[in-house]
Coordinates of C-alpha atoms in Angstrom, one line a residue:
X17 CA -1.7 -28.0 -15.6
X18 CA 0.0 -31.0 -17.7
X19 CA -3.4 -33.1 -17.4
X20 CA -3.3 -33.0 -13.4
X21 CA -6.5 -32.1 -11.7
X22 CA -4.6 -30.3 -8.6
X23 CA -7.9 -29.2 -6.8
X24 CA -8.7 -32.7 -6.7
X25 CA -5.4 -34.0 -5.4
X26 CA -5.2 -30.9 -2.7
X27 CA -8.8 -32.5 -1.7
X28 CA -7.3 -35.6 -0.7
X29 CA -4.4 -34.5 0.9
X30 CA -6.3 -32.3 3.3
X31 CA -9.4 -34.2 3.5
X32 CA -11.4 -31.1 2.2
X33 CA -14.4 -30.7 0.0
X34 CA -13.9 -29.3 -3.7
X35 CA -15.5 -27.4 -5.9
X36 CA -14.2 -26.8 -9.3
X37 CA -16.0 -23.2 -10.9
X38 CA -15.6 -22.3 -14.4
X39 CA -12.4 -23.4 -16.5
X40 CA -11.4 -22.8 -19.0
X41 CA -14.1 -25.0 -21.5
X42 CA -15.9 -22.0 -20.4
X43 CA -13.3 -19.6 -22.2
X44 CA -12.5 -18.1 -18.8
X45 CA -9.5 -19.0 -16.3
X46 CA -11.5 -20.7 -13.9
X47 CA -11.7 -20.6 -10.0
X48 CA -11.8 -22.9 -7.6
X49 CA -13.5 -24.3 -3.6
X50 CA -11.6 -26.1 -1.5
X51 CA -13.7 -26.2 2.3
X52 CA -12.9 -28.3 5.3
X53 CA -16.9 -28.2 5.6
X54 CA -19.6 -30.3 3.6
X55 CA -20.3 -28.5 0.0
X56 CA -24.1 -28.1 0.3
X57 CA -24.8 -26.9 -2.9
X58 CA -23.2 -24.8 -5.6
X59 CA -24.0 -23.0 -8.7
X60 CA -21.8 -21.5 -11.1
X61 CA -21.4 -18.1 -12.8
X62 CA -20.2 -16.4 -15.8
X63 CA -20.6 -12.4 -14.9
X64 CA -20.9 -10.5 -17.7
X65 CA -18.0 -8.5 -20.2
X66 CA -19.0 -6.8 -22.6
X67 CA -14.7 -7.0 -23.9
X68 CA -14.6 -10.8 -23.8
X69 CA -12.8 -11.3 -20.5
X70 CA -14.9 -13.2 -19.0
X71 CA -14.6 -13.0 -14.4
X72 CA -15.7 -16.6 -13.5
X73 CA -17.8 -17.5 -9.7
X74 CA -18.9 -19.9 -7.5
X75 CA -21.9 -19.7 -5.2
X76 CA -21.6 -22.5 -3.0
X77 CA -23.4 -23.1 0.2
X78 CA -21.2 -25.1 3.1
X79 CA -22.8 -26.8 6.5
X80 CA -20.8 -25.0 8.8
X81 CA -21.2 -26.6 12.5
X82 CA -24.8 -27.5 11.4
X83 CA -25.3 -23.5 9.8
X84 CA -25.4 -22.8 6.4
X85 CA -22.8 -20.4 4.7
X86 CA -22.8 -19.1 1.8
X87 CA -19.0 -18.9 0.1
X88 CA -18.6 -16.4 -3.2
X89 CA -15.5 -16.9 -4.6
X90 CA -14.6 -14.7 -7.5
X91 CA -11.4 -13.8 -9.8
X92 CA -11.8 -10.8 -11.7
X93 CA -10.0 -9.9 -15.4
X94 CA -6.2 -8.8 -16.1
X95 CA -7.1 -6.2 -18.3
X96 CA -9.2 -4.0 -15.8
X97 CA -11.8 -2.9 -18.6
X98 CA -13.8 -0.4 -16.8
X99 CA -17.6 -1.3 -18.4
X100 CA -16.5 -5.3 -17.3
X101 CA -15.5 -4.0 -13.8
X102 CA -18.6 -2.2 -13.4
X103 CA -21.1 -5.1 -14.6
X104 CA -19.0 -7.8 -12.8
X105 CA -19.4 -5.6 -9.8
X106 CA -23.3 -5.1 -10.2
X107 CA -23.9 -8.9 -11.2
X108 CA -21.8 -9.9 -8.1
X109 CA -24.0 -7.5 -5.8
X110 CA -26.7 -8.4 -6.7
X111 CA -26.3 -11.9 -6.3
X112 CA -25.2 -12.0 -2.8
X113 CA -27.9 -9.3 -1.6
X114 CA -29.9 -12.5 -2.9
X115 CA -29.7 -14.4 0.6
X116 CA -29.9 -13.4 3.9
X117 CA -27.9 -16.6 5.7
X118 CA -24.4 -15.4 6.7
X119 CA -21.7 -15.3 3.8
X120 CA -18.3 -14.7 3.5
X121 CA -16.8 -13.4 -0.4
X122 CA -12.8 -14.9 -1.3
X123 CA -11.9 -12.7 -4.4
X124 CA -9.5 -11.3 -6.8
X125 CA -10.7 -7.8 -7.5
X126 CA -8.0 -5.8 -8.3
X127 CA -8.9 -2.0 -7.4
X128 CA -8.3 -0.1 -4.4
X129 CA -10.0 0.4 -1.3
X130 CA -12.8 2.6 -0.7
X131 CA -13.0 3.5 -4.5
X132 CA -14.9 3.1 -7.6
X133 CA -16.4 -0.2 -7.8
X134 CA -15.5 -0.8 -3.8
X135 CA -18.3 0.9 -3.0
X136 CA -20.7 -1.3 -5.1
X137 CA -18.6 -4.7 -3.7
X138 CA -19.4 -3.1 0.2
X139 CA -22.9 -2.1 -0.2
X140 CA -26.3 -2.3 1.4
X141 CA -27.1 -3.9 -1.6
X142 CA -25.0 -6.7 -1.3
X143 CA -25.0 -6.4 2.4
X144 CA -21.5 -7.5 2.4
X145 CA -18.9 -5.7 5.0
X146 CA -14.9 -5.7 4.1
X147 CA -13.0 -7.5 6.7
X148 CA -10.5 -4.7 7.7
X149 CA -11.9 -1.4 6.0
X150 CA -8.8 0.2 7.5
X151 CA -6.3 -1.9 5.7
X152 CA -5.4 0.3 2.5
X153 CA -2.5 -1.8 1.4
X154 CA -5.0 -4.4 -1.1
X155 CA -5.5 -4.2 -4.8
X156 CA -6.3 -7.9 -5.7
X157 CA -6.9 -10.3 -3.0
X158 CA -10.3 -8.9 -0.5
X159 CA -12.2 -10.8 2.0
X160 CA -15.9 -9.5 2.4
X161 CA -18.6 -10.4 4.8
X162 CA -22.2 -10.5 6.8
X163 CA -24.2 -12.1 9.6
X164 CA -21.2 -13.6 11.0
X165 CA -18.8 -12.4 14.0
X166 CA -15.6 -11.5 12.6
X167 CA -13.2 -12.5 14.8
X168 CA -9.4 -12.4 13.2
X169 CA -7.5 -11.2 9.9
X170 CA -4.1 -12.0 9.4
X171 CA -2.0 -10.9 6.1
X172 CA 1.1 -13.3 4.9
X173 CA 4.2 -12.3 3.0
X174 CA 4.6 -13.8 -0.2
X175 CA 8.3 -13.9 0.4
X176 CA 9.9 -14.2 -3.1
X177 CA 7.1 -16.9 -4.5
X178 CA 4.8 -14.5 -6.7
X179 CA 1.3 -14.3 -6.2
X180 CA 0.9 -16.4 -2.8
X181 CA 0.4 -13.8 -0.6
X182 CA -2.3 -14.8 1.9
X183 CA -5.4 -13.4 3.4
X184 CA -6.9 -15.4 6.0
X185 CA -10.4 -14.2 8.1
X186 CA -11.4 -16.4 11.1
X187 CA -15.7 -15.9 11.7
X188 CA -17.5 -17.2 14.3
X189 CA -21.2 -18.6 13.1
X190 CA -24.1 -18.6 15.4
X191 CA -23.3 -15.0 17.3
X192 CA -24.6 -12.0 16.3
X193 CA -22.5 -9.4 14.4
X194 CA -20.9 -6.7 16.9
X195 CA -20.8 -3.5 13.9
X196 CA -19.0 -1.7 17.0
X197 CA -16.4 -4.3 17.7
X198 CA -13.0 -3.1 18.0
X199 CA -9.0 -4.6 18.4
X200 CA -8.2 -6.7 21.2
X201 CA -4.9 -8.0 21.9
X202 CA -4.0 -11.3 21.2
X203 CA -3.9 -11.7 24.6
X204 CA -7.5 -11.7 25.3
X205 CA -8.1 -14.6 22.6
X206 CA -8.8 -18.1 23.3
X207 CA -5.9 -20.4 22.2
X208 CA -8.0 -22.3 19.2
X209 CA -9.0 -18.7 17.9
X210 CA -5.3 -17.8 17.5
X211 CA -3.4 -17.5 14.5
X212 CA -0.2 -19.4 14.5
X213 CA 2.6 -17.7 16.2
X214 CA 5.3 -19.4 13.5
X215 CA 4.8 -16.8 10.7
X216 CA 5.9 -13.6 13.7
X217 CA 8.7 -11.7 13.6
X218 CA 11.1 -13.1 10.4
X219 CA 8.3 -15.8 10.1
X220 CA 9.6 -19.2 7.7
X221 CA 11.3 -19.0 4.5
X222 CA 10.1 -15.2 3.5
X223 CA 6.9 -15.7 4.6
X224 CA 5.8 -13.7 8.1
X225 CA 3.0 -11.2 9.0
X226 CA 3.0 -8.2 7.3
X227 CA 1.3 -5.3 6.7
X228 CA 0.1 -4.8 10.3
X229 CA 3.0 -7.1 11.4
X230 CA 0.9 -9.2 13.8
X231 CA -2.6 -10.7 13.2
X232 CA -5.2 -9.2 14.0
X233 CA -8.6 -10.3 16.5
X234 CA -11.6 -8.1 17.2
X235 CA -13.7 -7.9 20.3

């Protein structure tokens, strides 16, 4: 990046914690934290490739509203070597089947839903829950989750800027996790749970909700 440090000068702009994972002194492509919440502790991770591309991740733990959260965030390989996939995908599991206090996984996988290595991402080993099981239009970017209330997903057009497509999840810590929980309309959610109504419809510049076309909130 021309010798700027851009996680640190997005930090300061927003006021926001950051953790920088793995770079590229680690011969991988490195990842990055940035949290509106205190960074509690964090450890860092090389998973394992037996090809050489190695998937960098960070295991930090945030003071949510006086909880702690655990945040995985994760960016897989390019190449989408299947012996890396599936080692990444068991050293991942494991990891965060580790703790039991809530957790929330931001990460690149590239693979597609309910398939192959999905199913060792979503797991009862892991414990971890996909966001929106129903949405089948992913292949890189997937949200997963436990011990937390989901309460809203929300999917954002990249417009004609490659690769800035956004996921967003809104969680609730402190209430129990409703497994049964279905839609509501967005009529039924409190105003500060909302997501904002500028990206509806034609949304700004390219960018709008797509996908489902509207956010989405669960009971």
């Amino acid at each position: 990046m021309g010798m700027r440090d851009t996680t640190q000068y997005l930090a300061e702009e927003l006021g926001m914690w950051v953790d920088q994972g793995p770079g590229p002194d680690k011969n991988t492509w490195g990842c990055a934290l940035l949290s509106k919440f205190p960074i509690v502790n964090s450890t860092h991770h090389l998973t394992p490739s037996p090809a050489g591309e190695l998937a960098p991740a960070i295991h930090a733990v945030i003071d949510a509203y006086g909880e702690l959260v655990d945040v995985y965030v994760f960016h897989s390989g390019q190449e989408e070597d299947v012996e890396d996939r599936k080692q990444q995908s068991e050293y991942m599991s494991t990891l965060m089947g580790q703790s039991s206090r809530p957790a929330i996984l931001l990460s690149y996988l590239v693979m597609e839903p309910g398939k192959g290595n999905y199913n060792t991402w979503v797991s009862e080993k892991s414990g971890m829950r996909d966001i929106d099981p129903s949405d089948w239009d992913r292949w890189c970017e997937y949200i997963l989750y436990k011990n937390l209330r989901r309460s809203g997903y929300a999917r954002l057009s990249r417009g004609t800027v490659t690769d800035t497509e956004l996921q967003v999840g809104k969680f609730v810590v402190g209430q129990p996790e409703d497994l049964s929980a279905g839609l509501v309309p967005e009529a039924e959610v409190p105003q500060d749970m909302r997501f904002p109504s500028l990206f509806k419809g034609e949304g700004v510049r390219g960018h709008f909700y797509h996908v489902f076309d509207e956010p989405r909130y669960y009971a």
